mmCIF file of C-alpha atoms in Angstrom:
data_model
loop_
_atom_site.group_PDB
_atom_site.id
_atom_site.type_symbol
_atom_site.label_atom_id
_atom_site.label_comp_id
_atom_site.label_asym_id
_atom_site.label_seq_id
_atom_site.Cartn_x
_atom_site.Cartn_y
_atom_site.Cartn_z
ATOM 1 C CA UNK Q 746 15.573 47.847 -8.941
ATOM 2 C CA UNK Q 747 14.379 43.636 -7.388
ATOM 3 C CA UNK Q 748 14.694 43.498 -3.736
ATOM 4 C CA UNK Q 749 14.682 39.573 -3.270
ATOM 5 C CA UNK Q 750 14.430 38.467 0.597
ATOM 6 C CA UNK Q 751 14.586 34.571 1.831
ATOM 7 C CA UNK Q 752 15.355 33.461 5.937
ATOM 8 C CA UNK Q 753 19.052 33.062 6.031
ATOM 9 C CA UNK Q 754 19.683 29.588 8.257
ATOM 10 C CA UNK Q 755 16.474 26.712 8.649
ATOM 11 C CA UNK Q 756 17.586 23.360 10.062
ATOM 12 C CA UNK Q 757 15.051 20.149 9.896
ATOM 13 C CA UNK Q 758 15.414 16.276 10.600
ATOM 14 C CA UNK Q 759 15.765 13.384 8.708
ATOM 15 C CA UNK Q 760 12.334 12.558 6.913
ATOM 16 C CA UNK Q 761 11.008 16.167 7.502
ATOM 17 C CA UNK Q 762 9.115 18.650 5.052
ATOM 18 C CA UNK Q 763 10.718 21.792 5.321
ATOM 19 C CA UNK Q 764 9.345 25.104 3.296
ATOM 20 C CA UNK Q 765 12.195 27.506 2.048
ATOM 21 C CA UNK Q 766 10.494 31.003 1.561
ATOM 22 C CA UNK Q 767 11.187 33.635 -0.578
ATOM 23 C CA UNK Q 768 9.324 37.189 -0.928
ATOM 24 C CA UNK Q 769 10.196 39.576 -3.724
ATOM 25 C CA UNK Q 770 9.418 43.431 -4.642
ATOM 26 C CA UNK Q 771 9.870 43.928 -8.372
ATOM 27 C CA UNK Q 772 8.643 45.959 -11.204
ATOM 28 C CA UNK Q 773 8.424 43.038 -13.143
ATOM 29 C CA UNK Q 774 9.425 39.756 -14.179
ATOM 30 C CA UNK Q 775 9.959 36.666 -16.293
ATOM 31 C CA UNK Q 776 9.327 34.053 -13.925
ATOM 32 C CA UNK Q 777 11.315 32.534 -10.384
ATOM 33 C CA UNK Q 778 13.792 29.981 -10.476
ATOM 34 C CA UNK Q 779 14.993 27.884 -7.105
ATOM 35 C CA UNK Q 780 18.152 26.632 -7.653
ATOM 36 C CA UNK Q 781 20.221 24.164 -4.995
ATOM 37 C CA UNK Q 782 23.747 25.157 -4.053
ATOM 38 C CA UNK Q 783 26.552 22.415 -1.981
ATOM 39 C CA UNK Q 784 28.858 23.937 -0.310
ATOM 40 C CA UNK Q 785 31.796 25.146 -2.775
ATOM 41 C CA UNK Q 786 29.876 23.561 -6.060
ATOM 42 C CA UNK Q 787 27.990 25.159 -8.831
ATOM 43 C CA UNK Q 788 24.055 26.436 -8.354
ATOM 44 C CA UNK Q 789 22.101 23.403 -10.209
ATOM 45 C CA UNK Q 790 18.180 24.091 -11.378
ATOM 46 C CA UNK Q 791 15.653 22.358 -8.873
ATOM 47 C CA UNK Q 792 12.564 24.083 -9.964
ATOM 48 C CA UNK Q 793 10.723 27.174 -12.224
ATOM 49 C CA UNK Q 794 7.529 28.965 -12.080
ATOM 50 C CA UNK Q 795 6.280 31.662 -14.447
ATOM 51 C CA UNK Q 796 2.536 31.175 -13.552
ATOM 52 C CA UNK Q 797 1.006 31.381 -10.046
ATOM 53 C CA UNK Q 798 0.165 27.618 -8.476
ATOM 54 C CA UNK Q 799 1.967 24.969 -7.343
ATOM 55 C CA UNK Q 800 5.032 23.186 -9.618
ATOM 56 C CA UNK Q 801 5.822 19.621 -8.296
ATOM 57 C CA UNK Q 802 8.772 17.959 -9.386
ATOM 58 C CA UNK Q 803 9.241 14.547 -7.032
ATOM 59 C CA UNK Q 804 10.223 15.629 -3.030
ATOM 60 C CA UNK Q 805 10.274 19.376 -4.747
ATOM 61 C CA UNK Q 806 7.886 21.405 -5.278
ATOM 62 C CA UNK Q 807 7.645 25.438 -5.643
ATOM 63 C CA UNK Q 808 4.811 27.681 -5.246
ATOM 64 C CA UNK Q 809 4.285 31.103 -6.588
ATOM 65 C CA UNK Q 810 1.987 34.038 -5.894
ATOM 66 C CA UNK Q 811 2.559 37.183 -7.997
ATOM 67 C CA UNK Q 812 -0.253 39.430 -6.582
ATOM 68 C CA UNK Q 813 1.419 38.244 -2.941
ATOM 69 C CA UNK Q 814 5.137 38.499 -4.407
ATOM 70 C CA UNK Q 815 5.773 35.097 -2.746
ATOM 71 C CA UNK Q 816 6.832 31.921 -3.793
ATOM 72 C CA UNK Q 817 8.315 28.926 -1.445
ATOM 73 C CA UNK Q 818 9.821 25.367 -1.888
ATOM 74 C CA UNK Q 819 8.544 22.541 -0.028
ATOM 75 C CA UNK Q 820 11.053 19.605 0.081
ATOM 76 C CA UNK Q 821 9.606 16.371 1.396
ATOM 77 C CA UNK Q 822 10.838 13.294 3.079
ATOM 78 C CA UNK Q 823 14.418 14.945 3.653
ATOM 79 C CA UNK Q 824 17.614 13.066 3.322
ATOM 80 C CA UNK Q 825 20.691 14.498 4.892
ATOM 81 C CA UNK Q 826 21.820 15.240 1.133
ATOM 82 C CA UNK Q 827 19.170 17.804 1.517
ATOM 83 C CA UNK Q 828 21.820 20.009 3.241
ATOM 84 C CA UNK Q 829 22.460 22.701 1.256
ATOM 85 C CA UNK Q 830 22.099 26.395 0.179
ATOM 86 C CA UNK Q 831 18.848 27.051 -1.509
ATOM 87 C CA UNK Q 832 18.153 30.265 -3.831
ATOM 88 C CA UNK Q 833 15.320 32.032 -5.030
ATOM 89 C CA UNK Q 834 15.882 34.023 -8.467
ATOM 90 C CA UNK Q 835 14.028 36.250 -10.549
ATOM 91 C CA UNK Q 836 14.145 36.543 -13.896
ATOM 92 C CA UNK Q 837 14.668 40.326 -15.339
ATOM 93 C CA UNK Q 838 12.037 41.682 -17.685
ATOM 94 C CA UNK Q 839 14.221 41.896 -20.914
ATOM 95 C CA UNK Q 840 15.549 38.355 -19.423
ATOM 96 C CA UNK Q 841 19.107 38.990 -19.591
ATOM 97 C CA UNK Q 842 19.758 38.128 -16.201
ATOM 98 C CA UNK Q 843 19.252 35.997 -13.268
ATOM 99 C CA UNK Q 844 18.862 38.501 -10.010
ATOM 100 C CA UNK Q 845 19.740 35.894 -7.168
ATOM 101 C CA UNK Q 846 18.706 36.642 -3.308
ATOM 102 C CA UNK Q 847 21.176 35.825 -0.416
ATOM 103 C CA UNK Q 848 20.250 32.048 -0.345
ATOM 104 C CA UNK Q 849 18.851 29.810 2.824
ATOM 105 C CA UNK Q 850 21.349 27.631 3.930
ATOM 106 C CA UNK Q 851 19.680 24.121 5.282
ATOM 107 C CA UNK Q 852 20.966 22.076 7.718
ATOM 108 C CA UNK Q 853 19.457 18.317 7.700
ATOM 109 C CA UNK Q 854 20.151 16.248 11.109
ATOM 110 C CA UNK Q 855 20.201 12.871 11.932
ATOM 111 C CA UNK B 58 28.078 15.571 -21.580
ATOM 112 C CA UNK B 59 27.136 18.565 -21.326
ATOM 113 C CA UNK B 60 28.554 20.795 -19.570
ATOM 114 C CA UNK B 61 30.298 24.616 -18.689
ATOM 115 C CA UNK B 62 33.828 24.484 -18.260
ATOM 116 C CA UNK B 63 35.996 27.319 -16.373
ATOM 117 C CA UNK B 64 39.784 27.366 -15.785
ATOM 118 C CA UNK B 65 41.849 27.907 -13.376
ATOM 119 C CA UNK B 66 39.710 26.431 -10.718
ATOM 120 C CA UNK B 67 42.053 27.876 -8.073
ATOM 121 C CA UNK B 68 43.802 31.074 -8.066
ATOM 122 C CA UNK B 69 46.176 32.758 -5.805
ATOM 123 C CA UNK B 70 47.458 35.726 -7.491
ATOM 124 C CA UNK B 71 49.293 39.607 -6.477
ATOM 125 C CA UNK B 72 47.583 43.105 -7.014
ATOM 126 C CA UNK B 73 48.032 44.786 -10.664
ATOM 127 C CA UNK B 74 48.804 41.435 -12.361
ATOM 128 C CA UNK B 75 46.310 40.760 -15.092
ATOM 129 C CA UNK B 76 44.867 37.398 -15.454
ATOM 130 C CA UNK B 77 41.943 35.271 -16.983
ATOM 131 C CA UNK B 78 39.292 32.977 -16.289
ATOM 132 C CA UNK B 79 37.887 30.928 -18.971
ATOM 133 C CA UNK B 80 34.281 29.654 -19.546
ATOM 134 C CA UNK B 81 33.639 26.811 -22.413
ATOM 135 C CA UNK B 82 30.049 25.451 -23.052
ATOM 136 C CA UNK B 83 29.608 23.049 -25.192
ATOM 137 C CA UNK B 84 25.831 22.776 -25.329
ATOM 138 C CA UNK B 85 25.352 25.760 -28.461
ATOM 139 C CA UNK B 86 24.176 28.076 -25.791
ATOM 140 C CA UNK B 87 23.259 31.844 -27.277
ATOM 141 C CA UNK B 88 23.396 32.960 -23.544
ATOM 142 C CA UNK B 89 26.681 33.528 -21.063
ATOM 143 C CA UNK B 90 27.234 35.266 -18.004
ATOM 144 C CA UNK B 91 29.574 35.789 -15.397
ATOM 145 C CA UNK B 92 28.539 36.434 -11.486
ATOM 146 C CA UNK B 93 30.757 36.628 -8.288
ATOM 147 C CA UNK B 94 29.501 34.941 -4.922
ATOM 148 C CA UNK B 95 30.390 36.657 -1.501
ATOM 149 C CA UNK B 96 29.294 35.515 2.179
ATOM 150 C CA UNK B 97 26.189 37.742 2.589
ATOM 151 C CA UNK B 98 25.887 39.180 -0.885
ATOM 152 C CA UNK B 99 24.636 36.194 -2.663
ATOM 153 C CA UNK B 100 25.540 35.610 -6.318
ATOM 154 C CA UNK B 101 25.520 38.478 -8.147
ATOM 155 C CA UNK B 102 26.288 39.314 -12.123
ATOM 156 C CA UNK B 103 29.546 40.832 -13.917
ATOM 157 C CA UNK B 104 28.920 40.872 -17.675
ATOM 158 C CA UNK B 105 26.496 38.858 -19.648
ATOM 159 C CA UNK B 106 26.846 38.115 -23.341
ATOM 160 C CA UNK B 107 23.302 37.378 -25.345
ATOM 161 C CA UNK B 108 25.302 36.129 -28.370
ATOM 162 C CA UNK B 109 28.735 36.378 -30.266
ATOM 163 C CA UNK B 110 29.790 40.011 -30.356
ATOM 164 C CA UNK B 111 27.272 41.243 -27.853
ATOM 165 C CA UNK B 112 28.178 41.681 -23.952
ATOM 166 C CA UNK B 113 26.932 43.946 -21.561
ATOM 167 C CA UNK B 114 27.380 44.880 -18.107
ATOM 168 C CA UNK B 115 25.408 43.162 -15.261
ATOM 169 C CA UNK B 116 25.299 45.037 -11.786
ATOM 170 C CA UNK B 117 29.382 44.512 -10.682
ATOM 171 C CA UNK B 118 31.324 45.018 -13.759
ATOM 172 C CA UNK B 119 33.826 47.593 -12.575
ATOM 173 C CA UNK B 120 37.277 46.061 -12.882
ATOM 174 C CA UNK B 121 36.528 42.954 -15.156
ATOM 175 C CA UNK B 122 36.039 42.952 -18.972
ATOM 176 C CA UNK B 123 34.637 39.769 -21.213
ATOM 177 C CA UNK B 124 34.887 38.839 -24.953
ATOM 178 C CA UNK B 125 32.759 36.813 -27.176
ATOM 179 C CA UNK B 126 34.543 36.249 -29.971
ATOM 180 C CA UNK B 127 33.027 32.593 -30.597
ATOM 181 C CA UNK B 128 29.606 31.370 -29.230
ATOM 182 C CA UNK B 129 31.385 29.112 -26.953
ATOM 183 C CA UNK B 130 33.900 30.820 -25.237
ATOM 184 C CA UNK B 131 33.368 33.961 -22.662
ATOM 185 C CA UNK B 132 36.692 34.833 -20.989
ATOM 186 C CA UNK B 133 36.665 36.982 -17.603
ATOM 187 C CA UNK B 134 39.478 39.582 -17.743
ATOM 188 C CA UNK B 135 40.992 41.084 -14.499
ATOM 189 C CA UNK B 136 43.058 43.727 -16.110
ATOM 190 C CA UNK B 137 44.308 44.848 -12.948
ATOM 191 C CA UNK B 138 43.384 42.305 -9.901
ATOM 192 C CA UNK B 139 42.522 44.375 -6.494
ATOM 193 C CA UNK B 140 41.982 42.818 -3.048
ATOM 194 C CA UNK B 141 38.011 43.036 -3.303
ATOM 195 C CA UNK B 142 37.961 41.198 -6.268
ATOM 196 C CA UNK B 143 39.033 38.164 -3.719
ATOM 197 C CA UNK B 144 35.776 35.889 -4.524
ATOM 198 C CA UNK B 145 34.262 32.478 -5.901
ATOM 199 C CA UNK B 146 33.541 32.957 -9.918
ATOM 200 C CA UNK B 147 30.874 31.424 -11.828
ATOM 201 C CA UNK B 148 30.275 31.418 -15.306
ATOM 202 C CA UNK B 149 26.689 30.384 -16.504
ATOM 203 C CA UNK B 150 24.878 29.949 -19.932
ATOM 204 C CA UNK B 151 21.708 29.151 -21.213
ATOM 205 C CA UNK B 152 19.677 28.216 -24.753
ATOM 206 C CA UNK B 153 17.881 31.211 -24.977
ATOM 207 C CA UNK B 154 17.176 34.048 -22.843
ATOM 208 C CA UNK B 155 13.923 35.439 -22.370
ATOM 209 C CA UNK B 156 11.973 31.688 -23.620
ATOM 210 C CA UNK B 157 9.993 30.648 -20.748
ATOM 211 C CA UNK B 158 12.179 28.726 -18.722
ATOM 212 C CA UNK B 159 15.473 28.790 -20.004
ATOM 213 C CA UNK B 160 17.497 27.614 -17.039
ATOM 214 C CA UNK B 161 21.210 28.770 -16.719
ATOM 215 C CA UNK B 162 23.698 26.023 -16.521
ATOM 216 C CA UNK B 163 26.649 26.895 -14.080
ATOM 217 C CA UNK B 164 30.188 25.826 -14.507
ATOM 218 C CA UNK B 165 32.227 24.668 -11.329
ATOM 219 C CA UNK B 166 33.572 28.051 -9.909
ATOM 220 C CA UNK B 167 36.967 29.177 -9.887
ATOM 221 C CA UNK B 168 38.084 30.370 -6.423
ATOM 222 C CA UNK B 169 40.117 33.739 -6.932
ATOM 223 C CA UNK B 170 42.340 35.278 -4.144
ATOM 224 C CA UNK B 171 44.145 38.500 -4.675
ATOM 225 C CA UNK B 172 46.400 39.293 -1.970
#
């Protein structure tokens, strides 16, 4: 089976940098996704890692270490609109499912 | 516009009254999936389909049925809804599961309440 852990809630201020961690225990997976979900809306794709290392996309970066069972999402220059839930998800080995963590709710204040 | 659509967006029904939530995608995606999202439990997969006429159970399939007669449509059927099926439901699709980086696109969600 797979177990994915994320902090439940985080708070930060506008302009700051925040790191959202995701740790997992799994027998194998085909990649790790980060999705953003505003309250009551659909999850939207943010980033994908399959190899160890950092992927950068504008204000958002994601890091993966397979040996440590660890990923993080880094959000820079925070804006109020970044207030949302951030979901870490593993692709199972068969490629048939995304296994989601429970998500981290980020609140950005001015 | 490339999208996944779901209908209805909101539904209040009573225990035992059969209902169908429709899902359609216009991206010619092979893969489609249904999830439910509950507070404190996150998104959990109900059923998925790798292609037309190919469906399989996810983690929480009890009380649900699906069909995939056409590539673009993947309806979710609740034959006899119960209050524990009150939830927010998302349909998703992707081009080719197993392909590195194949991301899932989610529909807008259907909020179902069963009384």
